[in-house]
Tab-separated table of C-alpha atoms in Angstrom:
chain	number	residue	atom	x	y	z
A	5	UNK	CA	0.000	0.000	0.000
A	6	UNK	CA	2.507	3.011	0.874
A	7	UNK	CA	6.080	0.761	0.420
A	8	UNK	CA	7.454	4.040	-0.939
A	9	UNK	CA	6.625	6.546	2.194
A	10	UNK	CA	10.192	6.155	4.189
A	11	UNK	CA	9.066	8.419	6.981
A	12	UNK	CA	6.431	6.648	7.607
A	13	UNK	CA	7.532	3.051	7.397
A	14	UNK	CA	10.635	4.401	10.227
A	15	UNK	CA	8.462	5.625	12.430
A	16	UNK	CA	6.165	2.819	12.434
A	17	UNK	CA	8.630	0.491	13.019
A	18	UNK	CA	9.922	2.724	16.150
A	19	UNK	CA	6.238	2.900	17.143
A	20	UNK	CA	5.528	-0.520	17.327
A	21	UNK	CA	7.486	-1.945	19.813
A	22	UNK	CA	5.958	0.693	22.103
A	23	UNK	CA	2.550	0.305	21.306
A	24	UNK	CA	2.797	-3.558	21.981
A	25	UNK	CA	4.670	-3.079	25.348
A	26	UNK	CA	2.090	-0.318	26.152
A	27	UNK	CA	-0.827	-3.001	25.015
A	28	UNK	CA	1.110	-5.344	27.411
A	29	UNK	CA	1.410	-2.673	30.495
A	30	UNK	CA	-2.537	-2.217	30.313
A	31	UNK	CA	-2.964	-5.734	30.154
A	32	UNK	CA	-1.028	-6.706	33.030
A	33	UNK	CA	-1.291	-3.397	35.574
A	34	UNK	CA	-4.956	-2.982	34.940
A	35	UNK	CA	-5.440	-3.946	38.902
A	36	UNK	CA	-3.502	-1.085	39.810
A	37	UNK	CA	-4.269	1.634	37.513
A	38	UNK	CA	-6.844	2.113	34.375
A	39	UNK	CA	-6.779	-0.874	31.998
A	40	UNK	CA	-7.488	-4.454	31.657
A	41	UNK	CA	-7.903	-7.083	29.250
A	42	UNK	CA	-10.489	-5.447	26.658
A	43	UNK	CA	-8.135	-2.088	26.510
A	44	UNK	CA	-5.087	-4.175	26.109
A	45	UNK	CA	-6.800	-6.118	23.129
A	46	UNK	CA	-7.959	-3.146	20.999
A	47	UNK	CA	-4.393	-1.377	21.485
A	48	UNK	CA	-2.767	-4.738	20.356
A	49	UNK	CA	-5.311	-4.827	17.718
A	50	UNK	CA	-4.357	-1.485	16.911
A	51	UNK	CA	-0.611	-1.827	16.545
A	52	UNK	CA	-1.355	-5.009	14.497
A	53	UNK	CA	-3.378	-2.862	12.139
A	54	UNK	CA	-1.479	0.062	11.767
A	55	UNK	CA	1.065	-2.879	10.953
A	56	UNK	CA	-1.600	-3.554	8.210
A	57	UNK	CA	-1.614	-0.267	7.137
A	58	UNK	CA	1.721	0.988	6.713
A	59	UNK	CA	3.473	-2.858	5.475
A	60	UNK	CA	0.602	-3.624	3.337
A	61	UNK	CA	-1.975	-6.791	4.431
A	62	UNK	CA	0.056	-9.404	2.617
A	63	UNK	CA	3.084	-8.800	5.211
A	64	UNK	CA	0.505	-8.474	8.209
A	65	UNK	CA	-1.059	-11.612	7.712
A	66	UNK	CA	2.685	-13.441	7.331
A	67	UNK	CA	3.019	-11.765	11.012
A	68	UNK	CA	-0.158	-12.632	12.409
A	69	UNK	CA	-1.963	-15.562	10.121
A	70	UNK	CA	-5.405	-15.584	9.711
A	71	UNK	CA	-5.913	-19.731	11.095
A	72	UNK	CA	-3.661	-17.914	14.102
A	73	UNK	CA	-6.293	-15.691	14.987
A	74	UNK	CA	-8.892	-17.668	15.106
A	75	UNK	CA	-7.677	-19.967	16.689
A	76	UNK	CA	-6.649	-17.493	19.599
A	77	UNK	CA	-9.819	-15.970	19.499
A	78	UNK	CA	-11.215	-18.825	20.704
A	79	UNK	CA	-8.528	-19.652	22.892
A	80	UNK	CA	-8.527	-17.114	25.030
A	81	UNK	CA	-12.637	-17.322	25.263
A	82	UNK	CA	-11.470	-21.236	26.871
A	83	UNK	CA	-9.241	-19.751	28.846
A	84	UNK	CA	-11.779	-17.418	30.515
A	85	UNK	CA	-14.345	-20.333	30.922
A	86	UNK	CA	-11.519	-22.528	31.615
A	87	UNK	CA	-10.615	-20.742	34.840
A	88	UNK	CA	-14.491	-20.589	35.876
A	89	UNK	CA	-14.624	-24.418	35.602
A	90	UNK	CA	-11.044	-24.828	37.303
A	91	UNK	CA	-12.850	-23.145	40.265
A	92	UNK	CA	-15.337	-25.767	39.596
A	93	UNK	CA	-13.726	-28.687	40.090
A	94	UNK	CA	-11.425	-27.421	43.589
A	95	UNK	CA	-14.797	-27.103	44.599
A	96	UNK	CA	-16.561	-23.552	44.581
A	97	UNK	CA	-18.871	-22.316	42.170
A	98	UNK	CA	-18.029	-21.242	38.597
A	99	UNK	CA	-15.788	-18.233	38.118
A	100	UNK	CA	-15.218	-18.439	42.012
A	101	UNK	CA	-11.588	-17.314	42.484
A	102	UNK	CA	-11.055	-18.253	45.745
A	103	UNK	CA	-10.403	-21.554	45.391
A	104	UNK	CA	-7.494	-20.655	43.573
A	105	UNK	CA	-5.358	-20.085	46.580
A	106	UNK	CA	-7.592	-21.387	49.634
A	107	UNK	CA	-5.454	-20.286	52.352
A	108	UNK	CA	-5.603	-16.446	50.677
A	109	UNK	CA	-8.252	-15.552	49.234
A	110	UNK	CA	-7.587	-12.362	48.264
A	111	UNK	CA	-4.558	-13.802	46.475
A	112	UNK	CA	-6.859	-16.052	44.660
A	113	UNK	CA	-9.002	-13.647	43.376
A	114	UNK	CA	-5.536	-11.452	42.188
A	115	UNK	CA	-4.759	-14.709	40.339
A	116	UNK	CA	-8.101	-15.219	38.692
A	117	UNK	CA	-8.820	-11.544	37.543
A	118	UNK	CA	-5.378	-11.485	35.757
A	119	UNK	CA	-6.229	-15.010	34.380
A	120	UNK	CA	-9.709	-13.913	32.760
A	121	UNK	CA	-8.136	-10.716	31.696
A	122	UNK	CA	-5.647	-11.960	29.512
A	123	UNK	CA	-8.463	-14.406	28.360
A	124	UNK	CA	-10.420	-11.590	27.521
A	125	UNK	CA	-7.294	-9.388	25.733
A	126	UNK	CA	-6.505	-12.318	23.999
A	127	UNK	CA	-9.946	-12.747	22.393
A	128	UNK	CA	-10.727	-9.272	21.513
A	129	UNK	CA	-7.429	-7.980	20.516
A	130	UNK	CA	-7.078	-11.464	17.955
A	131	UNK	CA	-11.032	-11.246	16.731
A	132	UNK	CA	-10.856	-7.071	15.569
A	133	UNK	CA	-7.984	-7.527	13.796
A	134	UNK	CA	-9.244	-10.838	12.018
A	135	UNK	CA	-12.043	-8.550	11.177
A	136	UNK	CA	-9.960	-5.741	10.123
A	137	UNK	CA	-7.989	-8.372	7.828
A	138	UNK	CA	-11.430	-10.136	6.708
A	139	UNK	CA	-13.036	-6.517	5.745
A	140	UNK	CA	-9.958	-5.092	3.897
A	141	UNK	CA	-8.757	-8.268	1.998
A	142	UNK	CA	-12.301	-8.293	0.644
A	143	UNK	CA	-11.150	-5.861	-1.646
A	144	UNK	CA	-7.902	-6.933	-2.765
A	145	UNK	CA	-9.621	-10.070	-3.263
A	146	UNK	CA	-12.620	-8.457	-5.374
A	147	UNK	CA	-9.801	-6.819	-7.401
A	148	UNK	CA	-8.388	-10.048	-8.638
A	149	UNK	CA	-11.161	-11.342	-10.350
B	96	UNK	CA	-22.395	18.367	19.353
B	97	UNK	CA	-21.073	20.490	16.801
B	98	UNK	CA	-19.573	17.625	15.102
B	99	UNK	CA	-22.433	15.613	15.443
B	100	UNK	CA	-24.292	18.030	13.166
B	101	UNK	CA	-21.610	17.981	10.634
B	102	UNK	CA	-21.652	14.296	10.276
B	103	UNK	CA	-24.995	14.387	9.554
B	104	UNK	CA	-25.620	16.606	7.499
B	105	UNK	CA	-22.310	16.405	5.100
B	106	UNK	CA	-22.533	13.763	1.866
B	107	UNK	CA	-19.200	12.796	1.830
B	108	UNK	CA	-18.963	10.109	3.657
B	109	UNK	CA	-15.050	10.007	3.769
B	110	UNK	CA	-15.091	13.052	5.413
B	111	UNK	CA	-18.265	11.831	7.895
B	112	UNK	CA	-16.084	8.747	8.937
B	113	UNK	CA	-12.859	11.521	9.585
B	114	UNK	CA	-15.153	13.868	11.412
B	115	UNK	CA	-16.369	10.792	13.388
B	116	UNK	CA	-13.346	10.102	14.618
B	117	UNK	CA	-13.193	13.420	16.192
B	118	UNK	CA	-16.450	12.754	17.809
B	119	UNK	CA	-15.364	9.819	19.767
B	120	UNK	CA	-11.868	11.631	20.920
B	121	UNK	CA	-14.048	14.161	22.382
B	122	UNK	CA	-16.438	12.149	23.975
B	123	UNK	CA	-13.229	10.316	25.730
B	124	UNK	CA	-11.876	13.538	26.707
B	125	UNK	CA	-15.492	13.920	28.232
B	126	UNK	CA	-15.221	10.758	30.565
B	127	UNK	CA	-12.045	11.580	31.918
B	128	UNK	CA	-13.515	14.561	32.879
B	129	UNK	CA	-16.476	12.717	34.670
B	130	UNK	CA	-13.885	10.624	36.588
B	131	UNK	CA	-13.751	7.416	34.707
B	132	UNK	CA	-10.404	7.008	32.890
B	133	UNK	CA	-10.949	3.120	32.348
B	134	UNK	CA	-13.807	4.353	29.704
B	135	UNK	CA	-12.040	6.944	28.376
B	136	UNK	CA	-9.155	4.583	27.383
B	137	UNK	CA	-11.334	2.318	25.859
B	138	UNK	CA	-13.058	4.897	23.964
B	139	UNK	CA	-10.055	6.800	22.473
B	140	UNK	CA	-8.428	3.517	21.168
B	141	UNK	CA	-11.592	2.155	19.571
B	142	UNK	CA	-13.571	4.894	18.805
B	143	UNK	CA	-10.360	6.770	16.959
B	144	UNK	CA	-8.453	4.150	15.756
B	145	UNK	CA	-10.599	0.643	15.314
B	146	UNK	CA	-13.912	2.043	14.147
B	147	UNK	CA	-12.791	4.726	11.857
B	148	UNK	CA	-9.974	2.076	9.769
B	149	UNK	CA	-13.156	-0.159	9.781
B	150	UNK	CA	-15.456	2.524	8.326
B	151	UNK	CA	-12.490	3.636	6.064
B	152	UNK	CA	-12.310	-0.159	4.998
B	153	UNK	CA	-15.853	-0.574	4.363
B	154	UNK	CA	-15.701	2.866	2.039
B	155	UNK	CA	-12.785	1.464	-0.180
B	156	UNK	CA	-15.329	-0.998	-1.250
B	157	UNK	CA	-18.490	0.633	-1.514
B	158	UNK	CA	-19.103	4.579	-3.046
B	159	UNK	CA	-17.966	7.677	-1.162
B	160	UNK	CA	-20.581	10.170	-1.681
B	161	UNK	CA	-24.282	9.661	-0.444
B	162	UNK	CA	-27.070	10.121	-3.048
B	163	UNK	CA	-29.209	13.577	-2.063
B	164	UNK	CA	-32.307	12.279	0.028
B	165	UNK	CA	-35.354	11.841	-1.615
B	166	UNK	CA	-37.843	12.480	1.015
B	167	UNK	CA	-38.387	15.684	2.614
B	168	UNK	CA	-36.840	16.122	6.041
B	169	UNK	CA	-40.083	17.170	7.658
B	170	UNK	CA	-41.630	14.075	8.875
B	171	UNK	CA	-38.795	12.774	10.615
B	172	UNK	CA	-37.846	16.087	11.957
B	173	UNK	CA	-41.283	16.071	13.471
B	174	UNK	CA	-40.829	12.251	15.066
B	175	UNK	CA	-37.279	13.401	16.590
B	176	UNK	CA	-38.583	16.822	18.049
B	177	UNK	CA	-41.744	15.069	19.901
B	178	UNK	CA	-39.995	12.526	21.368
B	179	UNK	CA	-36.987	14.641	22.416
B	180	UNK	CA	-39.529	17.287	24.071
B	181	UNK	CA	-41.043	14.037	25.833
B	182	UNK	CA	-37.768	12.585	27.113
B	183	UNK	CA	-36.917	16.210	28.424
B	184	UNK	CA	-39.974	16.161	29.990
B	185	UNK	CA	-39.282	12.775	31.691
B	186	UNK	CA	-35.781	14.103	32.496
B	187	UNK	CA	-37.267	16.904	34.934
B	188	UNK	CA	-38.145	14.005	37.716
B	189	UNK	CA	-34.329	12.484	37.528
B	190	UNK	CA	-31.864	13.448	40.497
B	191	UNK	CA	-29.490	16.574	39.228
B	192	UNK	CA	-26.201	15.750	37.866
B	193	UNK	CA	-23.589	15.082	40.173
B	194	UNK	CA	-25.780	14.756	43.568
B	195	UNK	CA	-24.447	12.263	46.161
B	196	UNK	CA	-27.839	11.102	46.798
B	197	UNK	CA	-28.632	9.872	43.127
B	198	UNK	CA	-30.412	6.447	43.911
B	199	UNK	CA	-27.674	5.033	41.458
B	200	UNK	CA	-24.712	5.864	43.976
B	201	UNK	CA	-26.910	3.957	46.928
B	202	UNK	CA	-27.314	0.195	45.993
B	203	UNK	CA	-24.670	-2.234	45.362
B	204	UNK	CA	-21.785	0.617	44.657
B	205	UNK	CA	-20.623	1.826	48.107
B	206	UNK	CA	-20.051	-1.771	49.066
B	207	UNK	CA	-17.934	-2.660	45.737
B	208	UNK	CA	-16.000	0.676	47.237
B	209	UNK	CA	-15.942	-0.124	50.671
B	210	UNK	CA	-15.128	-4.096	50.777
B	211	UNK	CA	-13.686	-4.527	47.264
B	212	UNK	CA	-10.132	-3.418	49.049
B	213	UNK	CA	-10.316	-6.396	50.945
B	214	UNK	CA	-11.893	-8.584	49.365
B	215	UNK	CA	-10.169	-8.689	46.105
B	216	UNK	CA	-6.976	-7.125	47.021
B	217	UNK	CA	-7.209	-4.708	43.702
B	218	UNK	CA	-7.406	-1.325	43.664
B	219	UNK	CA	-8.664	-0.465	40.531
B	220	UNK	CA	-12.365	-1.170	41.602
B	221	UNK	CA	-13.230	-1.048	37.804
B	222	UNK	CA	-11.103	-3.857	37.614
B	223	UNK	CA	-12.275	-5.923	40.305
B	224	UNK	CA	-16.159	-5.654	39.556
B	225	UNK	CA	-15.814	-6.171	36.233
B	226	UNK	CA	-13.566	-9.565	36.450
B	227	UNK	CA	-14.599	-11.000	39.515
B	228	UNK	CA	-18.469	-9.359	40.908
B	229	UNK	CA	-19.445	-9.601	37.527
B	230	UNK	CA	-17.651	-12.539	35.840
B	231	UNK	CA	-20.465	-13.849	34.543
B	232	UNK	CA	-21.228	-10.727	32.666
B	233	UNK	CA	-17.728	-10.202	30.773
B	234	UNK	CA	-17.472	-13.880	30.271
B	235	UNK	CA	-20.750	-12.807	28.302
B	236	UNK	CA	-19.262	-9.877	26.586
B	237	UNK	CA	-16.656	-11.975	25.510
B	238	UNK	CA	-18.358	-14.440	23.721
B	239	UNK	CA	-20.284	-11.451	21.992
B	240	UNK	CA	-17.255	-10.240	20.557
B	241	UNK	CA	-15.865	-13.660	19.353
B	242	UNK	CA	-19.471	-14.387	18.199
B	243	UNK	CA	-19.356	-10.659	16.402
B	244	UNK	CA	-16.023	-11.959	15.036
B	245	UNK	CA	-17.131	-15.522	13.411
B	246	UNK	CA	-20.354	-13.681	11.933
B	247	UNK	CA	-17.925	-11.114	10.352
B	248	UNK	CA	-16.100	-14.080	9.128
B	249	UNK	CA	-19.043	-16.323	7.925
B	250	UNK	CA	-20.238	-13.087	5.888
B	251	UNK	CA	-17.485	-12.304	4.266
B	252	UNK	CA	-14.764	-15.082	4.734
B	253	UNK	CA	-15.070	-17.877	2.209
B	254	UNK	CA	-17.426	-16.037	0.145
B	255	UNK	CA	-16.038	-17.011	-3.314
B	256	UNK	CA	-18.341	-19.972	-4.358
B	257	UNK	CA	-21.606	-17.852	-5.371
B	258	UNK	CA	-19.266	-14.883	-7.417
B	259	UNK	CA	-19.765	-16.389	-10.459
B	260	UNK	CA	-23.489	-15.766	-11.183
B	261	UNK	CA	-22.242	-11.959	-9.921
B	262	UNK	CA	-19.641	-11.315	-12.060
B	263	UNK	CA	-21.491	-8.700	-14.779
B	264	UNK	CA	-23.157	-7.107	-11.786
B	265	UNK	CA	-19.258	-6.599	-9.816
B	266	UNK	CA	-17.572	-5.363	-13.062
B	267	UNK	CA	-20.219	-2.459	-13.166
B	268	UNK	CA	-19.665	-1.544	-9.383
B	269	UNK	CA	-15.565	-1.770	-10.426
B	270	UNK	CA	-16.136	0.938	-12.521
B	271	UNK	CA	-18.371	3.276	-10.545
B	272	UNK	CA	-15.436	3.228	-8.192
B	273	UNK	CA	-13.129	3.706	-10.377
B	274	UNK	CA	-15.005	7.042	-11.478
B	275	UNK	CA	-15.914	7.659	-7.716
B	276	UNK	CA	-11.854	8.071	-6.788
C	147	UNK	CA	-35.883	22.457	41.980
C	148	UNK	CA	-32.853	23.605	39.910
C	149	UNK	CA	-33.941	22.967	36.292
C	150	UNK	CA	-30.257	23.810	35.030
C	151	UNK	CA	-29.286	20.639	37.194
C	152	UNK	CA	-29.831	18.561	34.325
C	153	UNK	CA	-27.876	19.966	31.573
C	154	UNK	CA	-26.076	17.057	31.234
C	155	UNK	CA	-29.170	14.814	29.964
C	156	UNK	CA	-30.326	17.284	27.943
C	157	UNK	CA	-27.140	16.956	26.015
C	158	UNK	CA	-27.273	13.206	26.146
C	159	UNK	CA	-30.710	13.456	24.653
C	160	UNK	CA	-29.585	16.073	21.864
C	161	UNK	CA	-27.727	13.147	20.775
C	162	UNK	CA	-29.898	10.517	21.158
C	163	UNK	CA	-32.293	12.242	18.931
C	164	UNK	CA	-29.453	13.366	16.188
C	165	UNK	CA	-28.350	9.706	15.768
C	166	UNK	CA	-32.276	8.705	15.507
C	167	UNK	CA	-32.730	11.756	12.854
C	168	UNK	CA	-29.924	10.015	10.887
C	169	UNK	CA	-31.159	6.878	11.226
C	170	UNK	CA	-34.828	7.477	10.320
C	171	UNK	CA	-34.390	10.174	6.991
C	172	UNK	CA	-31.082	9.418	5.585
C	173	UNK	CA	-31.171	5.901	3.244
C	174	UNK	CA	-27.245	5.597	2.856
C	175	UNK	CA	-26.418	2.692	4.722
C	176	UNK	CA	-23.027	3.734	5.807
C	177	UNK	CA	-24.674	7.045	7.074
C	178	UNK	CA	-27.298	4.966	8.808
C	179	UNK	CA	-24.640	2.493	10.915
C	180	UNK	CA	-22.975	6.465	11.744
C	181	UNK	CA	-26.264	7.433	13.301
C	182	UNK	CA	-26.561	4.057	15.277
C	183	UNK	CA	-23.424	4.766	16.557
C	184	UNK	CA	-24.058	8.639	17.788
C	185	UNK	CA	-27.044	7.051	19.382
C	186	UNK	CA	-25.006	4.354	20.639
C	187	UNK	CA	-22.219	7.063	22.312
C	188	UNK	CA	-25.485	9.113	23.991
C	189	UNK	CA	-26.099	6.083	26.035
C	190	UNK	CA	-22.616	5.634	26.764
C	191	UNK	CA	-22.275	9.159	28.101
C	192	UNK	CA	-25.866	9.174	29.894
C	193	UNK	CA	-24.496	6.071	31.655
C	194	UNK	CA	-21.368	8.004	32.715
C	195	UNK	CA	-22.883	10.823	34.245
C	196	UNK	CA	-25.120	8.921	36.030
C	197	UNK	CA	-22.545	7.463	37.655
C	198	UNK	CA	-20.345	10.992	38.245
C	199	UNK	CA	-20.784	12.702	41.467
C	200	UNK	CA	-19.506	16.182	41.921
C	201	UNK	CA	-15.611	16.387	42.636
C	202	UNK	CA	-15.452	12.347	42.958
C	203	UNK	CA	-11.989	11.099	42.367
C	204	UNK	CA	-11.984	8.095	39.713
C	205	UNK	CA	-12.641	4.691	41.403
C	206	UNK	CA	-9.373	3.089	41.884
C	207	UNK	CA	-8.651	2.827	45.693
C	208	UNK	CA	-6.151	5.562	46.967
C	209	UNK	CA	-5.604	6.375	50.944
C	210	UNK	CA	-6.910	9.742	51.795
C	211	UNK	CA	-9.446	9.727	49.021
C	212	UNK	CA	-13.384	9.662	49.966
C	213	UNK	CA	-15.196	10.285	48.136
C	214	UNK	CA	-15.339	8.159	44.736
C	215	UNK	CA	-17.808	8.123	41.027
C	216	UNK	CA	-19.198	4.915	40.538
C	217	UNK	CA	-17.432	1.910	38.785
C	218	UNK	CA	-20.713	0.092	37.927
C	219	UNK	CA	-21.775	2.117	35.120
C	220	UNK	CA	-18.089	2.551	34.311
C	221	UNK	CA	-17.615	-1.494	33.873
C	222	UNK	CA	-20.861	-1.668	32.089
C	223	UNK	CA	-20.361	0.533	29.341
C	224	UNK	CA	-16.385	-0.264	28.929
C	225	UNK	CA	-17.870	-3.635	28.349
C	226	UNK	CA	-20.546	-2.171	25.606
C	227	UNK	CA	-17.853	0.201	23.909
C	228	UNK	CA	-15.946	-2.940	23.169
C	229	UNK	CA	-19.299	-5.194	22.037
C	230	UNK	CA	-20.451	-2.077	20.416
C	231	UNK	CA	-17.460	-2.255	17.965
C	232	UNK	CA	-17.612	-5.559	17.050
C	233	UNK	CA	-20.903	-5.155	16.455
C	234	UNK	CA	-20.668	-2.151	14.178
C	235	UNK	CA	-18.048	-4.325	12.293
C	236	UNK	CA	-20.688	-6.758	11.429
C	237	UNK	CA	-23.109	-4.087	10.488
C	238	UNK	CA	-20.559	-2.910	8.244
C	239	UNK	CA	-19.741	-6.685	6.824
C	240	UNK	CA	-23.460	-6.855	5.924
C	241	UNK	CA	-23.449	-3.477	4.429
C	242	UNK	CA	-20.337	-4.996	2.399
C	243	UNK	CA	-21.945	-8.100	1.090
C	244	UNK	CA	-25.837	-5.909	0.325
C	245	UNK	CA	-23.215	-4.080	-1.981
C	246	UNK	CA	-22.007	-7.249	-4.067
C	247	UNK	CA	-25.500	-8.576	-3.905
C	248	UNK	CA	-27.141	-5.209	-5.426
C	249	UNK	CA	-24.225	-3.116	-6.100
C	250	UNK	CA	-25.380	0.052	-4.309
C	251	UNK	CA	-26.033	0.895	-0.747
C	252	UNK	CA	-28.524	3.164	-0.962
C	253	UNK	CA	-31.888	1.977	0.438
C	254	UNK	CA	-34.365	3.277	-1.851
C	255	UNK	CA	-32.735	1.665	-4.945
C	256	UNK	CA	-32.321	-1.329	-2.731
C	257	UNK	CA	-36.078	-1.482	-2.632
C	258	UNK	CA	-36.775	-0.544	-6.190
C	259	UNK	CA	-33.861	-3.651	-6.829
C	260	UNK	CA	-36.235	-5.547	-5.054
C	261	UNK	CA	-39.852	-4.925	-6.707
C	262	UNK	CA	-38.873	-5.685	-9.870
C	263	UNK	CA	-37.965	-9.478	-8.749
C-alpha cells in the first residue's frame, strides 16, 4: 500500500514496539491503575493494524496468520471459561476465584482476575484484527477477479 | 455536538467517517472529565483508531458520496422533536447531575468501594467488579465479541463460491469506483 | 428544583435524537450504521454521568481519598464500547456483502432492486 513513504515506514517500526509493550502494560497493571484485558486487546489490535496499514496486508497476515487468529480468538474465550470451571472442580462455584489459593483468598481472586483478563485481551485484541484483515482483503480479493 | 451536526448533514462520507473520529476523541476527553479514565481509554483507542480504519475499509469498497435524500426532512424532523420534548420532559423528575444522593450511587456501589479493598486485594475497583463481581457478565461480553467476530467471518470469509453468477453485476460496481476516486 | 441541574441529559438526549434523525431520513447505509453509533455514544455518556458525582476522584482505591464516582456504570459501558465495535463491524460486513449482492447501498434503490424481482 505506501512501500514508498520512508518516513512513515521508520516511524512505524519505532512505534511498534511501544505500542505492543504499552498493550502489554494495560494488560497486566490494569489492577492497579486504568486498563485491563479489553483495553489491552484493541491497542494490540491497533498496533497489528497500523502494521496492516503501513506494510501492506500481505506482510501483516505473514506476522499474524489468519488460522492464528482464530484460533486465539477462541482460545482465550477457553481460557476465561476454563478458569471458571477450574474453580469448579477445587470445589466452589463457577468463576469463584477463591479456590485458587484457599489459604488467601484475596490472592486467589488477584490470580483469577489477571487469568480472565488476559483471556479476555486475547480474544478481543485477535477477533478485531481478524475482522480488520477479513473486511480489507475483501477488496484486494474483489480486485483479482 | 457540533460535530455531530456535521456528520450528519455532510454527503461525503469520507469526510463523515474523519469527522467521526473526532467525535469519539471528544467524547473520551469527556469521561475523563467525569472521573472514569478506564472508559475513556477504551473509547479513544476504539472509537479513533478501530472504528474509523473499519469505516475507512468498508468505504474502499463501496461509493464515497451519499445520493441527495429523496424524502423531505419534515416528517422525521417532526418524530425526533416530539420525542426529544417528551424525554426532556421525563428528564425533569431524575436526580441533578452530580448529587451524592442519586439512587444510582446507593445500591450495590458503596459496598464494591468499601469491601472490594479487601476482598479482592485490587485497587482499581473497575477492575475488580468487572472480572470478579461480575464474571459472569464479561465472560458474556466476551463471547459477543468472538461471536461478532465468526459472523464477520461467515459473511465475508469464504465467500467465493456464489461470485460467479455476480460477475457482470461486480464489473459495473468496479467501474463506478473507479469514477468515484 | 434547579432545572439547570440537568444539563447534562439534555445533552445526552440532543444526541440521542441526532443519531435517531440520521437513522430514520437518511437511506445511505453507511450514514445509517454512523447514526446508530451517535445514538449508541449518547447512552454511553448518559451512563457516565449517572454514575459521576460532583468532585469524585476516579474509582481506583487511593488512601486519603473519599469520596469516589461509581465503577458500575463505568464497567458496564467499557464492556458495551468494546461489544459495540464488534458489532458495528458486522453491520458494516453486511453493508459490504448488500453491496455485491445489489451493487449500491442506498436503500431506496435497494427497494426498487427488489420490486422488480
Amino acid at each position: 500500500m505506501m512501500q514508498h513513504h520512508q518516513i512513515l515506514r521508520v516511524v512505524t517500526k519505532f512505534n511498534l514496539p511501544l505500542i505492543m509493550l504499552f498493550g502489554l502494560y494495560v494488560q497486566f497493571h490494569g489492577d492497579f491503575g486504568p486498563g485491563g484485558g479489553f483495553q489491552a486487546g484493541v491497542i494490540i489490535a491497533a498496533a497489528f493494524v497500523l502494521y496492516a496499514l503501513v506494510f501492506g496486508l500481505d506482510h501483516a497476515r505473514e506476522v499474524a496468520p489468519e488460522g492464528a487468529l482464530k484460533i486465539f480468538s477462541a482460545l482465550g474465550v477457553l481460557i476465561y471459561g476454563g478458569t471458571g470451571v477450574l474453580n469448579m472442580l477445587l470445589g466452589g462455584n463457577f468463576l469463584d476465584y477463591n479456590t485458587l489459593s484457599p489459604a488467601h483468598p484475596a490472592h486467589g481472586q488477584h490470580y483469577g482476575i489477571l487469568a480472565i483478563e488476559f483471556g479476555v485481551g486475547m480474544t478481543v485484541s485477535s477477533t478485531l484484527t481478524l475482522i480488520f484483515f477479513v473486511l480489507s482483503g475483501r477488496k484486494e480479493r474483489g480486485g483479482d477477479d | 455536538m457540533v460535530v455531530a451536526i456535521a456528520v450528519i448533514r455532510l454527503r461525503d462520507l469520507f469526510a463523515v467517517v474523519m469527522l467521526f473520529g473526532i467525535y469519539s476523541l471528544l467524547s473520551a476527553a469527556l469521561f475523563v472529565a467525569l472521573a472514569a479514565p478506564d472508559v475513556a481509554f477504551t473509547e479513544a483507542v476504539v472509537g479513533a483508531g478501530i472504528s474509523t480504519v473499519l469505516m475507512l475499509a468498508t468505504l474502499a469498497m463501496t461509493s464515497r458520496h451519499e445520493r441527495r435524500p429523496a424524502h423531505k426532512p419534515w416528517l422525521p424532523l417532526a418524530v425526533v422533536t416530539v420525542t426529544g420534548a417528551f424525554l426532556v420532559y421525563g428528564t425533569l423528575d431524575i436526580p441533578s447531575f452530580g448529587a451524592p444522593d442519586n439512587p444510582v450511587h446507593t445500591h450495590v456501589a458503596p459496598r464494591y468501594l468499601e469491601e472490594s479493598g479487601e476482598e479482592i486485594g485490587v485497587p482499581n475497583v473497575v477492575t475488580s467488579v468487572l472480572s470478579s463481581y461480575r464474571g459472569f457478565d464479561t465472560f458474556g461480553e466476551t463471547v459477543v465479541v468472538f461471536t461478532a467476530g465468526m459472523g464477520v467471518l461467515v459473511l465475508l470469509g469464504r465467500g467465493r463460491r456464489r461470485r460467479g453468477e455476480e460477475e457482470g453485476e461486480k464489473r459495473d460496481s468496479q467501474g463506478e469506483k473507479e469514477g468515484a476516486a | 428544583m434547579d432545572v439547570l441541574g440537568h444539563y447534562n441529559y439534555w445533552i445526552v438526549i440532543f444526541l440521542m435524537m441526532a443519531g435517531l434523525y440520521t437513522v430514520i431520513s437518511r437511506g445511505n447505509l453507511v450514514k445509517k450504521i454512523a447514526g446508530l453509533n451517535i445514538f449508541q455514544t449518547s447512552v454511553f455518556i448518559m451512563f457516565i454521568s449517572f454514575g459521576y458525582i460532583s468532585g469524585s476522584a476516579p474509582p481506583i482505591l487511593e488512601d486519603g481519598v473519599t469520596l469516589y464516582s461509581n465503577p458500575l456504570p463505568h464497567v458496564l459501558i467499557l464492556t458495551a464500547i468494546v461489544v459495540g465495535v464488534a458489532t458495528t463491524a458486522l453491520g458494516l460486513a453486511l453493508v459490504v456483502r448488500i453491496r455485491e449482492a445489489y451493487g449500491t447501498i442506498e436503500e431506496e434503490e435497494i427497494h426498487s432492486q427488489d420490486r422488480d424481482f
